[in-house]
Every structure is written in C-alpha cells, then in structure tokens.
CSV table of N, CA and C in Angstrom, one decimal:
chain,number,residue,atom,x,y,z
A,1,UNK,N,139.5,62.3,106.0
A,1,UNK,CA,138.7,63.4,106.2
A,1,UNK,C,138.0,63.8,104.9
A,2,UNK,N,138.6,63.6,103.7
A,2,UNK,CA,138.1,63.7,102.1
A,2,UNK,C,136.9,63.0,102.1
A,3,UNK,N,137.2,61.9,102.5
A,3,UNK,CA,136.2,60.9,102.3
A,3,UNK,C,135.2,61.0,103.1
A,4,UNK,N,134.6,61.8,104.1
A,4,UNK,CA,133.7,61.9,105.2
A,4,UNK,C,133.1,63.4,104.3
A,5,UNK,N,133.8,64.4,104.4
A,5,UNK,CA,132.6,65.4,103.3
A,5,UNK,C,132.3,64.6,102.3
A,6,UNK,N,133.0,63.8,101.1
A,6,UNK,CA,131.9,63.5,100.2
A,6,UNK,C,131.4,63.0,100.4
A,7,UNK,N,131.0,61.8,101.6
A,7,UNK,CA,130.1,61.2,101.8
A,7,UNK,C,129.0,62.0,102.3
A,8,UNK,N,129.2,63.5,102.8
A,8,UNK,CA,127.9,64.1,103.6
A,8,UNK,C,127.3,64.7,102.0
A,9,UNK,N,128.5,65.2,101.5
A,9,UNK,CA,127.6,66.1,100.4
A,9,UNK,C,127.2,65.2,99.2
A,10,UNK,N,127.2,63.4,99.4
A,10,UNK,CA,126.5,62.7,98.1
A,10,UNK,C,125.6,62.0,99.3
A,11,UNK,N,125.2,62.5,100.8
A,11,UNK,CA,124.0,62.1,101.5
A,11,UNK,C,124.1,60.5,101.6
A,12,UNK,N,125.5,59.8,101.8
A,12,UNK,CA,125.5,58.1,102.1
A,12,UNK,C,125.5,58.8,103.4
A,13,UNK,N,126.1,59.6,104.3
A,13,UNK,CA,126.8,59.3,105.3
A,13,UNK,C,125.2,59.1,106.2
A,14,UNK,N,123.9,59.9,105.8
A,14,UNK,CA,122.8,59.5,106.8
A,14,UNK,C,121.5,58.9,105.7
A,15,UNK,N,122.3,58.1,104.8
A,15,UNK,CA,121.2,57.3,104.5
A,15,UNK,C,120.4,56.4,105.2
A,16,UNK,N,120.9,55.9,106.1
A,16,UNK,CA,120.2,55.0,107.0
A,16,UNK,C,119.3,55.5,108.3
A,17,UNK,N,119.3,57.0,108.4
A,17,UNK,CA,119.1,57.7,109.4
A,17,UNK,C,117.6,58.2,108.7
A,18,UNK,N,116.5,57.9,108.7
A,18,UNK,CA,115.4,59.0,108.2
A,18,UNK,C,114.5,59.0,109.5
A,19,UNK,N,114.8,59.9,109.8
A,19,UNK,CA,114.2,60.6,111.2
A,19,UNK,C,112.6,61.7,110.2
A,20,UNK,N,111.9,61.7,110.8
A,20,UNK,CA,110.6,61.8,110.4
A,20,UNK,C,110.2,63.2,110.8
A,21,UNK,N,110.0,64.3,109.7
A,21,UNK,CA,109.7,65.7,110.1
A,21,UNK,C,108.5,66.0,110.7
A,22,UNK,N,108.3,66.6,112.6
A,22,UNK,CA,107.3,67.2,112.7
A,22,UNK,C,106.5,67.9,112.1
A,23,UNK,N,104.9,67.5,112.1
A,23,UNK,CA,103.8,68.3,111.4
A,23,UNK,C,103.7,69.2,112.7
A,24,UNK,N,103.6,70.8,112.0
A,24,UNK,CA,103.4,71.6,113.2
A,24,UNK,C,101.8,71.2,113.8
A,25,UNK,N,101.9,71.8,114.9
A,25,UNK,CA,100.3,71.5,114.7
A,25,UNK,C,99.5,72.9,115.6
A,26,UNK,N,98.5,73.4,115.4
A,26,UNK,CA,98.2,74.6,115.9
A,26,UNK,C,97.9,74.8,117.4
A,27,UNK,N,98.9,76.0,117.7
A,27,UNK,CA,98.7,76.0,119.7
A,27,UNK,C,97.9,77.5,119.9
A,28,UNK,N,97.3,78.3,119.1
A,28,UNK,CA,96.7,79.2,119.4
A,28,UNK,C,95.0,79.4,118.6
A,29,UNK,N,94.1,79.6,119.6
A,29,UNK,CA,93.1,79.1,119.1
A,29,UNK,C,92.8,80.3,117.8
A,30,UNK,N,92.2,80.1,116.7
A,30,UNK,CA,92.3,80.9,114.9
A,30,UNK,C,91.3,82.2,115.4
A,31,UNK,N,90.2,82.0,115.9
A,31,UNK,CA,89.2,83.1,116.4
A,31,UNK,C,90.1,84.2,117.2
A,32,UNK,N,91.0,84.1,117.8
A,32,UNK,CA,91.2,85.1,118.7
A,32,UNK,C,92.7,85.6,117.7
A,33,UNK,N,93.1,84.9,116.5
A,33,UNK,CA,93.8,86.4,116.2
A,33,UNK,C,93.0,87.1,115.0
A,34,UNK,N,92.0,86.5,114.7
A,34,UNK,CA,91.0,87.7,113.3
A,34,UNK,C,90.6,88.6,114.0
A,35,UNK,N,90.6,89.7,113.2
A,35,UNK,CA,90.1,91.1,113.7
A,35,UNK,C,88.9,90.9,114.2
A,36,UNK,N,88.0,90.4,113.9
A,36,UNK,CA,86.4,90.4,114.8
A,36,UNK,C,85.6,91.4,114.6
A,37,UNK,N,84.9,91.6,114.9
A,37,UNK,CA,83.6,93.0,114.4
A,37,UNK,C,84.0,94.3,114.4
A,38,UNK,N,85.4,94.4,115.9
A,38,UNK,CA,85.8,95.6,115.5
A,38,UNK,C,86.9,96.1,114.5
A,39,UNK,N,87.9,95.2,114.3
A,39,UNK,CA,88.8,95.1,113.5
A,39,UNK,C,87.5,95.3,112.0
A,40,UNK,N,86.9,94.7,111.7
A,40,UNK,CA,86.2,95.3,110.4
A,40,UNK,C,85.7,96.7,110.6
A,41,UNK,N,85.0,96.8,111.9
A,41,UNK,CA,84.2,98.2,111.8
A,41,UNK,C,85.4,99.6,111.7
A,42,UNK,N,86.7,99.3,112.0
A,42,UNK,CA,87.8,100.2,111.4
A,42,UNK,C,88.1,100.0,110.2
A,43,UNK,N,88.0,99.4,109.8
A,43,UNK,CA,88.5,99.2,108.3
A,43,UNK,C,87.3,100.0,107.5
A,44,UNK,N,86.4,99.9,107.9
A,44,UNK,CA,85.2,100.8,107.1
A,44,UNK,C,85.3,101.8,107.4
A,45,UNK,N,85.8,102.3,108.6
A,45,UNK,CA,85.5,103.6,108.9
A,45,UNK,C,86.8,104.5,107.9
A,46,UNK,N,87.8,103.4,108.0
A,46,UNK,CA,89.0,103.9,107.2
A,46,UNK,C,88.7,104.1,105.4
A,47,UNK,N,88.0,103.3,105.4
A,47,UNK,CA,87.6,103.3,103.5
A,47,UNK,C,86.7,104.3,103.3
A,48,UNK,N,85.4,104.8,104.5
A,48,UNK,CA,84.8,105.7,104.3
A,48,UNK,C,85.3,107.2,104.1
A,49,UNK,N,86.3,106.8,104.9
A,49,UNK,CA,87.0,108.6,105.6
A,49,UNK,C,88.1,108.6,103.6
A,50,UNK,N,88.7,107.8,103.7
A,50,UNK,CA,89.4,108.0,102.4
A,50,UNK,C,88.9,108.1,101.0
A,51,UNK,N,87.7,107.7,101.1
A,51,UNK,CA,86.6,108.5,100.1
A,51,UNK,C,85.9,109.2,100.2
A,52,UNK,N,85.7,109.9,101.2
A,52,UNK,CA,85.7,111.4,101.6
A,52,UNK,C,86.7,112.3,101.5
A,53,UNK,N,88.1,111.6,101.4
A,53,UNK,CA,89.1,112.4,101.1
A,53,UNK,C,88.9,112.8,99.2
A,54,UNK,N,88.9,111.9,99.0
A,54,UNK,CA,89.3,111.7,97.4
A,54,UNK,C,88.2,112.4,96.9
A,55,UNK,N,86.8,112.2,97.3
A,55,UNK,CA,85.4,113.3,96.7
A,55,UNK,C,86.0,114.6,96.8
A,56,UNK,N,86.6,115.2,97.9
A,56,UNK,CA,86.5,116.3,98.7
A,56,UNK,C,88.0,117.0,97.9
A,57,UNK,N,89.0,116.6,97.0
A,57,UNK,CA,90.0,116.8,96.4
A,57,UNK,C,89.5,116.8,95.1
A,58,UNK,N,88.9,115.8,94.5
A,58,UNK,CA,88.7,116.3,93.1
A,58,UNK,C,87.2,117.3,92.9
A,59,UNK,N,86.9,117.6,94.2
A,59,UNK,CA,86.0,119.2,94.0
A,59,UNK,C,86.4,120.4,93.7
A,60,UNK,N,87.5,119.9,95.0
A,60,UNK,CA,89.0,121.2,95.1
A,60,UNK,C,89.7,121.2,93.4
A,61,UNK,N,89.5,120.2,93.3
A,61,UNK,CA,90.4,120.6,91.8
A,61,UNK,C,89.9,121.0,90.8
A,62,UNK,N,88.5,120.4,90.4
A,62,UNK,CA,88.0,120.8,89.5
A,62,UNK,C,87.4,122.6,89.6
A,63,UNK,N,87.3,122.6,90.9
A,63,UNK,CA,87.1,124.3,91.0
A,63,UNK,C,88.2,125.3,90.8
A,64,UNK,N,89.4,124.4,90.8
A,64,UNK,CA,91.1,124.9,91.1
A,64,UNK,C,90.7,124.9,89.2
A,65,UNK,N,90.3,124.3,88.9
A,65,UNK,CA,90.4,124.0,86.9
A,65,UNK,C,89.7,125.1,86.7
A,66,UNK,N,88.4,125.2,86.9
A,66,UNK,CA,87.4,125.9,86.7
A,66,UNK,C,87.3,127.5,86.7
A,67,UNK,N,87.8,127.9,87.7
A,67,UNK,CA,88.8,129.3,88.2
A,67,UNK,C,90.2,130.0,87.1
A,68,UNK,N,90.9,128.6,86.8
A,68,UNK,CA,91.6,128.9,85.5
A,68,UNK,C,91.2,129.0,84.1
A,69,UNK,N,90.6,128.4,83.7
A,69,UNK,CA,89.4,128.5,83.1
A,69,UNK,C,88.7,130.0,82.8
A,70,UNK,N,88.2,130.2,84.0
A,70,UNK,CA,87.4,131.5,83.8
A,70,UNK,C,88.4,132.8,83.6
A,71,UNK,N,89.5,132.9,84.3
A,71,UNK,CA,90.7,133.9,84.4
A,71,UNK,C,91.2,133.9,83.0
A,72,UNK,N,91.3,133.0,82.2
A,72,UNK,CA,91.8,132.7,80.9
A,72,UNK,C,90.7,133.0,79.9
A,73,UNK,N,89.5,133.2,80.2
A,73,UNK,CA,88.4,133.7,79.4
A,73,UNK,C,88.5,135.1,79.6
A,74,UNK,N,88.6,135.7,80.8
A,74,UNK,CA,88.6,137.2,81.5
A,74,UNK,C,90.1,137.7,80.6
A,75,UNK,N,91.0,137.0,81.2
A,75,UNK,CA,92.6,138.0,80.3
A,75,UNK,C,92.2,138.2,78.4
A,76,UNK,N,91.6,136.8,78.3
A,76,UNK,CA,91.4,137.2,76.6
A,76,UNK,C,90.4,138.4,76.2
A,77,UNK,N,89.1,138.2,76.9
A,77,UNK,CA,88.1,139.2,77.0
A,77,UNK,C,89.0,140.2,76.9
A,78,UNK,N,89.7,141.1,78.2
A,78,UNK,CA,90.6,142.2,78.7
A,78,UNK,C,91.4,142.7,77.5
A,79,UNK,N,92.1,141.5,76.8
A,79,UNK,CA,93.5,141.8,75.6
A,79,UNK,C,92.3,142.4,74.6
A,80,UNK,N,91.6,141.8,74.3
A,80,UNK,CA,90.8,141.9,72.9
A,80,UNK,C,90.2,143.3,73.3
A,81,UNK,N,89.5,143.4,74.3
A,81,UNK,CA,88.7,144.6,74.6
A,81,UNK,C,90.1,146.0,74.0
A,82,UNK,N,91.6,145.9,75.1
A,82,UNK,CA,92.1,147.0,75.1
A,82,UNK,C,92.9,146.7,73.4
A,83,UNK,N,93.0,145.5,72.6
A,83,UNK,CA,93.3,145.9,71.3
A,83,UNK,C,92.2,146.9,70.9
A,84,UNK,N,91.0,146.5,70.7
A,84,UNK,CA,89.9,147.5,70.1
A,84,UNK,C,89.9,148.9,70.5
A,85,UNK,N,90.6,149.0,71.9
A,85,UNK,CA,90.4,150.7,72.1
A,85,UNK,C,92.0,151.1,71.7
A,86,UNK,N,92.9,150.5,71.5
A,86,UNK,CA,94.5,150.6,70.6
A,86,UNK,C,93.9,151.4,69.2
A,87,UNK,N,93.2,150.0,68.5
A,87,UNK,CA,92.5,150.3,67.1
A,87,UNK,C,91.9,151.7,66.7
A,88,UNK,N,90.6,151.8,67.8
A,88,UNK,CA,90.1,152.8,67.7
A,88,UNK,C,90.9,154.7,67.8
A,89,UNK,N,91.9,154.4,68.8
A,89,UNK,CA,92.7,155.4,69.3
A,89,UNK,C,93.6,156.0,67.8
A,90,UNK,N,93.9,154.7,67.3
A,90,UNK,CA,94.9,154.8,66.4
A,90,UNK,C,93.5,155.3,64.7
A,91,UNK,N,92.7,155.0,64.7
A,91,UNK,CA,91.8,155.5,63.5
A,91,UNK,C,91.3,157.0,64.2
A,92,UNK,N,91.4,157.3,65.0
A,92,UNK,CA,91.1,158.5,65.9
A,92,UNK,C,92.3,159.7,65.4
A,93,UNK,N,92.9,159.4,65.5
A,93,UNK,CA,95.0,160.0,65.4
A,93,UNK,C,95.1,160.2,63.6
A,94,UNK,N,94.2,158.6,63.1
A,94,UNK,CA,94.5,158.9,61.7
A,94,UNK,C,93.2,160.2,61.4
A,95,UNK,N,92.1,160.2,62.0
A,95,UNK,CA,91.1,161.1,61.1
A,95,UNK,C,91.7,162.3,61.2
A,96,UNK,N,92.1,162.7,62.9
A,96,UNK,CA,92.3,163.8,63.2
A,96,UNK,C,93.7,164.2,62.0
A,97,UNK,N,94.7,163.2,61.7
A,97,UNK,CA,95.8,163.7,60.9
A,97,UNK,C,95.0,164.4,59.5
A,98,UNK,N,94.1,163.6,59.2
A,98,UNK,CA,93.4,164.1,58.0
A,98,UNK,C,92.7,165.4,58.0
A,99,UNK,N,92.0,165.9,59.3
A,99,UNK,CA,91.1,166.7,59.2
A,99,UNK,C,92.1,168.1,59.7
A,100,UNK,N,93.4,168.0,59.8
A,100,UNK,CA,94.0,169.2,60.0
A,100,UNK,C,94.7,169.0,61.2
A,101,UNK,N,94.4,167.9,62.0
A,101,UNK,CA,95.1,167.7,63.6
A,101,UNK,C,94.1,168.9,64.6
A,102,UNK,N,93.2,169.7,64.0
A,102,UNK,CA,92.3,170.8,64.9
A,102,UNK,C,91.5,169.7,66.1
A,103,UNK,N,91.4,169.5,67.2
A,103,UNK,CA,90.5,169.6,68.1
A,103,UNK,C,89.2,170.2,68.3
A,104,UNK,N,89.7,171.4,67.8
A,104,UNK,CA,88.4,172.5,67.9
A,104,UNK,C,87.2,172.6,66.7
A,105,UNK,N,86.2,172.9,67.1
A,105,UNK,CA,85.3,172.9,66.0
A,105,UNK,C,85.1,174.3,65.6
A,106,UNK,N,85.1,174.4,64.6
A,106,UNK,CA,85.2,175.7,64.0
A,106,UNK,C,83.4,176.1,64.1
A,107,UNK,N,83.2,177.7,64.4
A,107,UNK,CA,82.3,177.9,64.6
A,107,UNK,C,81.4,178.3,63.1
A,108,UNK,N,80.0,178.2,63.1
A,108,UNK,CA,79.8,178.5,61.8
A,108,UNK,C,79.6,179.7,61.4
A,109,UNK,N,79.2,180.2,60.7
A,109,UNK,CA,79.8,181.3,59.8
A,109,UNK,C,78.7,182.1,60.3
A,110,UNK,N,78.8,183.4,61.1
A,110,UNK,CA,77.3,184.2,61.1
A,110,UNK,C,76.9,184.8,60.1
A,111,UNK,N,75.8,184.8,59.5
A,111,UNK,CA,75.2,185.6,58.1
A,111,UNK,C,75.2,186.8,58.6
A,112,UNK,N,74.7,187.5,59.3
A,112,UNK,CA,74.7,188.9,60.0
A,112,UNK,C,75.8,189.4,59.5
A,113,UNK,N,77.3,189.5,59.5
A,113,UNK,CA,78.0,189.7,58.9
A,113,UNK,C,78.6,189.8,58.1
C-alpha cells in the first residue's frame, strides 16, 4: 500500500497514461454579453450625474468656507470695535477722575453780580 502512494506522489503510477486536456471552446455568441449602446449610454449618464454631484458639493463647500470666513472677519471687526469703546469708556472715567468726578457743568459766572 506504501508503495502505491509513492508511486502516485513521484507520478510513475500514470506515466503512461497522458490523456490530452480539453481546449474550451466558446458556446455563447461574445456580442450578446457586451453591454451594447445601452449599457454605454448608462454609464454616461452615471459619470455625468456624479460630476454633477462633485461640482454641486465643492460649491456647497466653498460657500460653507467662505461664510466662515466672513463671520471670522465680522467677530474680529465686533471684538476690536467693543475693545475701543472699553478704551474709550475707561479714558472717559480717567478724565472725569481728574476733573473732579462733576458731570455737571458749572455755569459761568454772571458779571451783573
């Protein structure tokens, strides 16, 4: 029985046997499985629609950029604007500390008197 596997797995046991491998050969005619005019005309329609997608998203985004952008111009405008009226308020507080803290303006002096 030893001697019958080694003979298959060192290939004596069908050396004399060469039986000849079928060439397939084609049973369906090649035209009828290509897509054909319409199988192309979807495929275009599919590449067109998906570059319509892809235009139509990086519009969306660069306006989605552009919007950020502007809001981030507007908050710094906003900060800077209300630092300057801080500043101002605060040299306002200092004159008034200087001029006596008075609000009121003193009326001027009548000569008549």
């Amino acid at each position: 029985m030893m001697a019958f596997f080694g003979a298959v797995l060192t290939g004596t046991a069908f050396a004399g046997a060469d039986t000849p491998m079928p060439t397939p050969s084609m049973t369906v005619d090649p035209n009828s499985v290509t897509p054909g005019p319409a199988g192309f005309a979807v495929i275009v329609i599919i590449v067109i629609a998906v570059a319509l997608l892809i235009w139509d998203m990086n519009r969306r985004v660069r306006r989605v950029r552009y919007r950020d952008e502007v809001r981030e111009e507007l908050d710094a405008e906003e900060s800077a604007r209300a630092d300057a009226l801080e500043a101002d308020a605060a040299d306002a507080a200092d004159a008034d500390a200087v001029d006596g803290g008075s609000d009121e303006e003193t009326p001027p002096a009548d000569p008549s008197r």
